[in-house]
Amino acid sequence: MIQSEKQIFYKSTFEKISEDKREKIFEVAISEFASNGYSSTNINTIAKKAGISIGSMYSYFASKEDLFLTIVDKGFHLLEKALEEIHPDEGNIFEIIERLFRVTREYAENYPEMNQIYLDLSTQGLSGLSSRLSWQMESITARLYAQILRKAKEQGAISPDIDEQLVSFCLDNLLVMFQFSFTSDYYKDRMKIFLGDDGVRDEERIIEGIMKFVRKALEK
């Protein structure tokens, strides 16, 4: 797995406080951003709930934006760590893609608030923040898709004329929508409209159905 370059959005003073204090700030900030969204979150409220002064908060982060981007970066690295379980050199392309869907589901379940923050970040209203992100996670997943598709071509498992970049984009869209379907009420309700209450509860059926679709699209 290719490791992304660590981005720093906080001041050096943040590294000098205790780990417990840092984790408390993270815990409160993640909860506030996930519950209220970036625009409606107040950094004063975060400081108060974390038990620190607003002056101390600004000695750690230059702005609410920097605090938010620090949280986003933390989420990216958690997802990057989860992707290490994919092991792209083990199994055929369809086994690898299925592991991608299962790891994505586990991430959404283990880090629901991070998932909600990522969903908030993807909206047009926060597009201005994207200029400060290198989108290292998007680049990593794009390279991962290309790697497994190229290997599958070499093995003769998929058609040699498949456009690796286009298929990577389609696969990522499937995974992102799958991930969001376990995040917000809107996407949960949307999934119910398509699958029904019973269908939503049967996650194995969802993954199996998606994999049948992927196989038909890629198999020779």
Coordinates of C-alpha atoms in Angstrom, one line a residue:
M1 CA 0.0 0.0 0.0
I2 CA 1.4 3.4 -1.0
Q3 CA 1.5 5.7 2.0
S4 CA 0.2 9.3 1.7
E5 CA 2.3 12.2 2.7
K6 CA 1.2 13.6 6.1
Q7 CA -0.4 17.0 5.9
I8 CA -0.2 19.4 8.9
F9 CA -3.0 21.9 9.6
Y10 CA -2.3 22.5 13.3
K11 CA 0.4 24.5 15.1
S12 CA 3.4 22.9 16.7
T13 CA 2.0 23.7 20.1
F14 CA -0.7 21.1 19.6
E15 CA 1.9 18.3 19.5
K16 CA 3.3 19.5 22.9
I17 CA 0.1 18.9 24.9
S18 CA -0.7 15.5 26.4
E19 CA -2.2 12.7 24.2
D20 CA -5.3 12.6 26.4
K21 CA -5.9 16.3 25.8
R22 CA -5.4 16.0 22.1
E23 CA -7.8 13.0 21.9
K24 CA -10.4 15.0 23.9
I25 CA -10.2 17.8 21.5
F26 CA -10.5 15.4 18.6
E27 CA -13.5 13.6 20.2
V28 CA -15.4 16.8 20.8
A29 CA -14.6 18.3 17.4
I30 CA -15.5 15.1 15.5
S31 CA -18.8 15.0 17.3
E32 CA -19.6 18.6 16.7
F33 CA -18.7 18.6 13.0
A34 CA -20.5 15.4 12.4
S35 CA -23.7 16.5 14.2
N36 CA -23.9 20.1 13.0
G37 CA -21.8 20.3 9.8
Y38 CA -18.9 22.6 9.2
S39 CA -20.9 25.8 8.7
S40 CA -22.9 25.4 11.9
T41 CA -20.2 24.3 14.2
N42 CA -18.8 26.8 16.6
I43 CA -15.1 26.5 17.7
N44 CA -16.0 28.2 21.0
T45 CA -18.4 25.4 21.8
I46 CA -15.7 22.8 20.9
A47 CA -13.2 24.5 23.3
K48 CA -15.8 24.7 26.1
K49 CA -16.8 21.0 25.8
A50 CA -13.2 20.0 25.5
G51 CA -12.4 21.8 28.8
I52 CA -9.9 24.3 27.3
S53 CA -10.0 28.1 26.8
I54 CA -10.7 29.6 23.4
G55 CA -7.2 31.2 23.6
S56 CA -5.7 27.8 24.0
M57 CA -7.7 26.5 21.1
Y58 CA -6.3 29.2 18.8
S59 CA -2.8 28.5 20.0
Y60 CA -3.3 25.0 18.6
F61 CA -5.2 25.8 15.4
A62 CA -5.2 29.1 13.5
S63 CA -8.9 28.8 12.6
K64 CA -11.9 26.5 12.7
E65 CA -11.0 25.6 9.1
D66 CA -7.6 24.3 10.2
L67 CA -9.2 22.3 13.0
F68 CA -11.7 20.8 10.5
L69 CA -9.0 19.9 8.0
T70 CA -7.0 18.3 10.8
I71 CA -10.0 16.1 11.5
V72 CA -10.5 15.3 7.8
D73 CA -6.8 14.3 7.6
K74 CA -7.2 12.1 10.6
G75 CA -10.2 10.4 8.8
F76 CA -8.2 9.9 5.7
H77 CA -5.4 8.2 7.5
L78 CA -7.9 5.9 9.3
L79 CA -9.3 4.9 6.0
E80 CA -5.9 4.5 4.6
K81 CA -5.1 2.1 7.4
A82 CA -8.3 0.2 6.8
L83 CA -7.4 -0.2 3.1
E84 CA -4.2 -2.0 4.1
E85 CA -6.5 -5.0 4.7
I86 CA -7.2 -5.2 1.0
H87 CA -4.0 -7.0 0.1
P88 CA -4.2 -6.4 -3.7
D89 CA -1.7 -9.2 -4.4
E90 CA -3.9 -11.9 -2.9
G91 CA -6.7 -13.5 -4.8
N92 CA -8.4 -12.6 -8.1
I93 CA -9.8 -9.2 -9.0
F94 CA -13.3 -10.0 -7.8
E95 CA -12.2 -11.3 -4.5
I96 CA -10.2 -8.1 -4.0
I97 CA -13.1 -5.8 -5.0
E98 CA -15.4 -7.7 -2.6
R99 CA -12.9 -7.1 0.2
L100 CA -13.0 -3.4 -0.8
F101 CA -16.8 -3.3 -0.3
R102 CA -16.5 -5.2 3.0
V103 CA -13.7 -2.9 4.4
T104 CA -15.7 0.1 3.2
R105 CA -18.8 -1.1 5.2
E106 CA -16.7 -1.8 8.3
Y107 CA -15.2 1.7 8.1
A108 CA -18.7 3.2 7.9
E109 CA -19.7 1.2 10.9
N110 CA -16.6 1.8 13.0
Y111 CA -16.3 5.5 12.2
P112 CA -19.8 6.8 11.5
E113 CA -19.0 10.4 12.5
M114 CA -15.9 10.5 10.3
N115 CA -18.0 9.2 7.4
Q116 CA -20.5 12.0 8.0
I117 CA -17.7 14.6 8.0
Y118 CA -16.5 13.2 4.7
L119 CA -20.0 13.4 3.3
D120 CA -20.2 17.1 4.5
L121 CA -16.8 17.8 2.8
S122 CA -18.1 16.5 -0.5
T123 CA -20.8 19.1 -0.8
Q124 CA -20.5 22.1 -3.0
G125 CA -20.8 24.4 0.0
L126 CA -17.3 23.3 1.3
S127 CA -15.7 23.2 -2.2
G128 CA -13.5 26.1 -1.1
L129 CA -11.7 23.9 1.5
S130 CA -10.7 21.4 -1.2
S131 CA -8.0 23.8 -2.4
R132 CA -6.1 23.1 0.8
L133 CA -6.3 19.4 0.5
S134 CA -4.0 17.3 -1.7
W135 CA -6.8 14.6 -2.0
Q136 CA -4.1 12.0 -1.1
M137 CA -6.8 9.4 -0.3
E138 CA -8.5 9.8 -3.6
S139 CA -5.1 9.4 -5.4
I140 CA -4.3 6.3 -3.4
T141 CA -7.6 4.6 -4.2
A142 CA -7.3 5.5 -7.8
R143 CA -3.8 3.9 -8.0
L144 CA -5.2 0.9 -6.1
Y145 CA -8.0 0.3 -8.6
A146 CA -5.5 0.8 -11.5
Q147 CA -3.2 -1.7 -10.0
I148 CA -5.8 -4.5 -9.6
L149 CA -7.2 -3.9 -13.0
R150 CA -3.8 -4.0 -14.7
K151 CA -3.0 -7.3 -12.8
A152 CA -6.4 -8.8 -13.9
K153 CA -5.7 -7.9 -17.5
E154 CA -2.3 -9.6 -17.3
Q155 CA -4.0 -12.7 -15.9
G156 CA -6.6 -12.6 -18.6
A157 CA -9.4 -12.3 -16.1
I158 CA -10.9 -9.2 -17.7
S159 CA -11.1 -7.8 -21.2
P160 CA -7.8 -6.3 -22.3
D161 CA -9.5 -3.3 -23.9
I162 CA -11.1 -2.1 -20.6
D163 CA -10.4 1.5 -19.9
E164 CA -8.6 1.3 -16.5
Q165 CA -9.2 5.0 -15.6
L166 CA -12.9 4.9 -16.5
V167 CA -13.6 1.6 -14.7
S168 CA -11.6 2.9 -11.6
F169 CA -13.9 5.9 -11.6
C170 CA -17.0 3.7 -11.8
L171 CA -15.8 1.4 -9.1
D172 CA -15.1 4.3 -6.8
N173 CA -18.5 5.8 -7.4
L174 CA -20.1 2.4 -6.4
L175 CA -18.0 2.3 -3.2
V176 CA -18.6 5.9 -2.2
M177 CA -22.3 5.6 -2.7
F178 CA -22.3 2.3 -0.8
Q179 CA -20.4 4.0 2.0
F180 CA -22.7 7.0 2.2
S181 CA -25.7 4.6 2.3
F182 CA -24.7 3.8 5.9
T183 CA -24.0 7.4 6.9
S184 CA -26.8 9.9 6.6
D185 CA -30.6 9.6 7.0
Y186 CA -31.0 10.9 3.5
Y187 CA -28.9 8.1 1.9
K188 CA -30.3 5.5 4.3
D189 CA -33.9 6.4 3.2
R190 CA -32.7 6.4 -0.4
M191 CA -31.4 2.9 0.0
K192 CA -34.7 1.8 1.5
I193 CA -36.6 3.2 -1.5
F194 CA -34.6 1.0 -3.8
L195 CA -34.2 -2.1 -1.7
G196 CA -37.1 -2.0 0.8
D197 CA -36.8 -2.5 4.6
D198 CA -35.9 -6.2 4.3
G199 CA -33.4 -5.6 1.6
V200 CA -31.5 -2.9 3.6
R201 CA -31.1 -5.3 6.5
D202 CA -29.6 -8.1 4.3
E203 CA -26.1 -6.7 3.8
E204 CA -24.8 -10.0 2.4
R205 CA -27.4 -9.9 -0.3
I206 CA -26.4 -6.3 -1.1
I207 CA -22.7 -7.1 -1.4
E208 CA -23.5 -10.3 -3.4
G209 CA -25.7 -8.4 -5.8
I210 CA -23.2 -5.7 -6.3
M211 CA -20.5 -8.3 -7.0
K212 CA -22.7 -10.0 -9.6
F213 CA -23.1 -6.6 -11.3
V214 CA -19.3 -6.0 -11.2
R215 CA -18.6 -9.5 -12.6
K216 CA -20.9 -9.1 -15.5
A217 CA -19.4 -5.7 -16.3
L218 CA -15.8 -6.9 -16.2
E219 CA -15.6 -10.6 -17.0
K220 CA -14.5 -11.5 -20.5

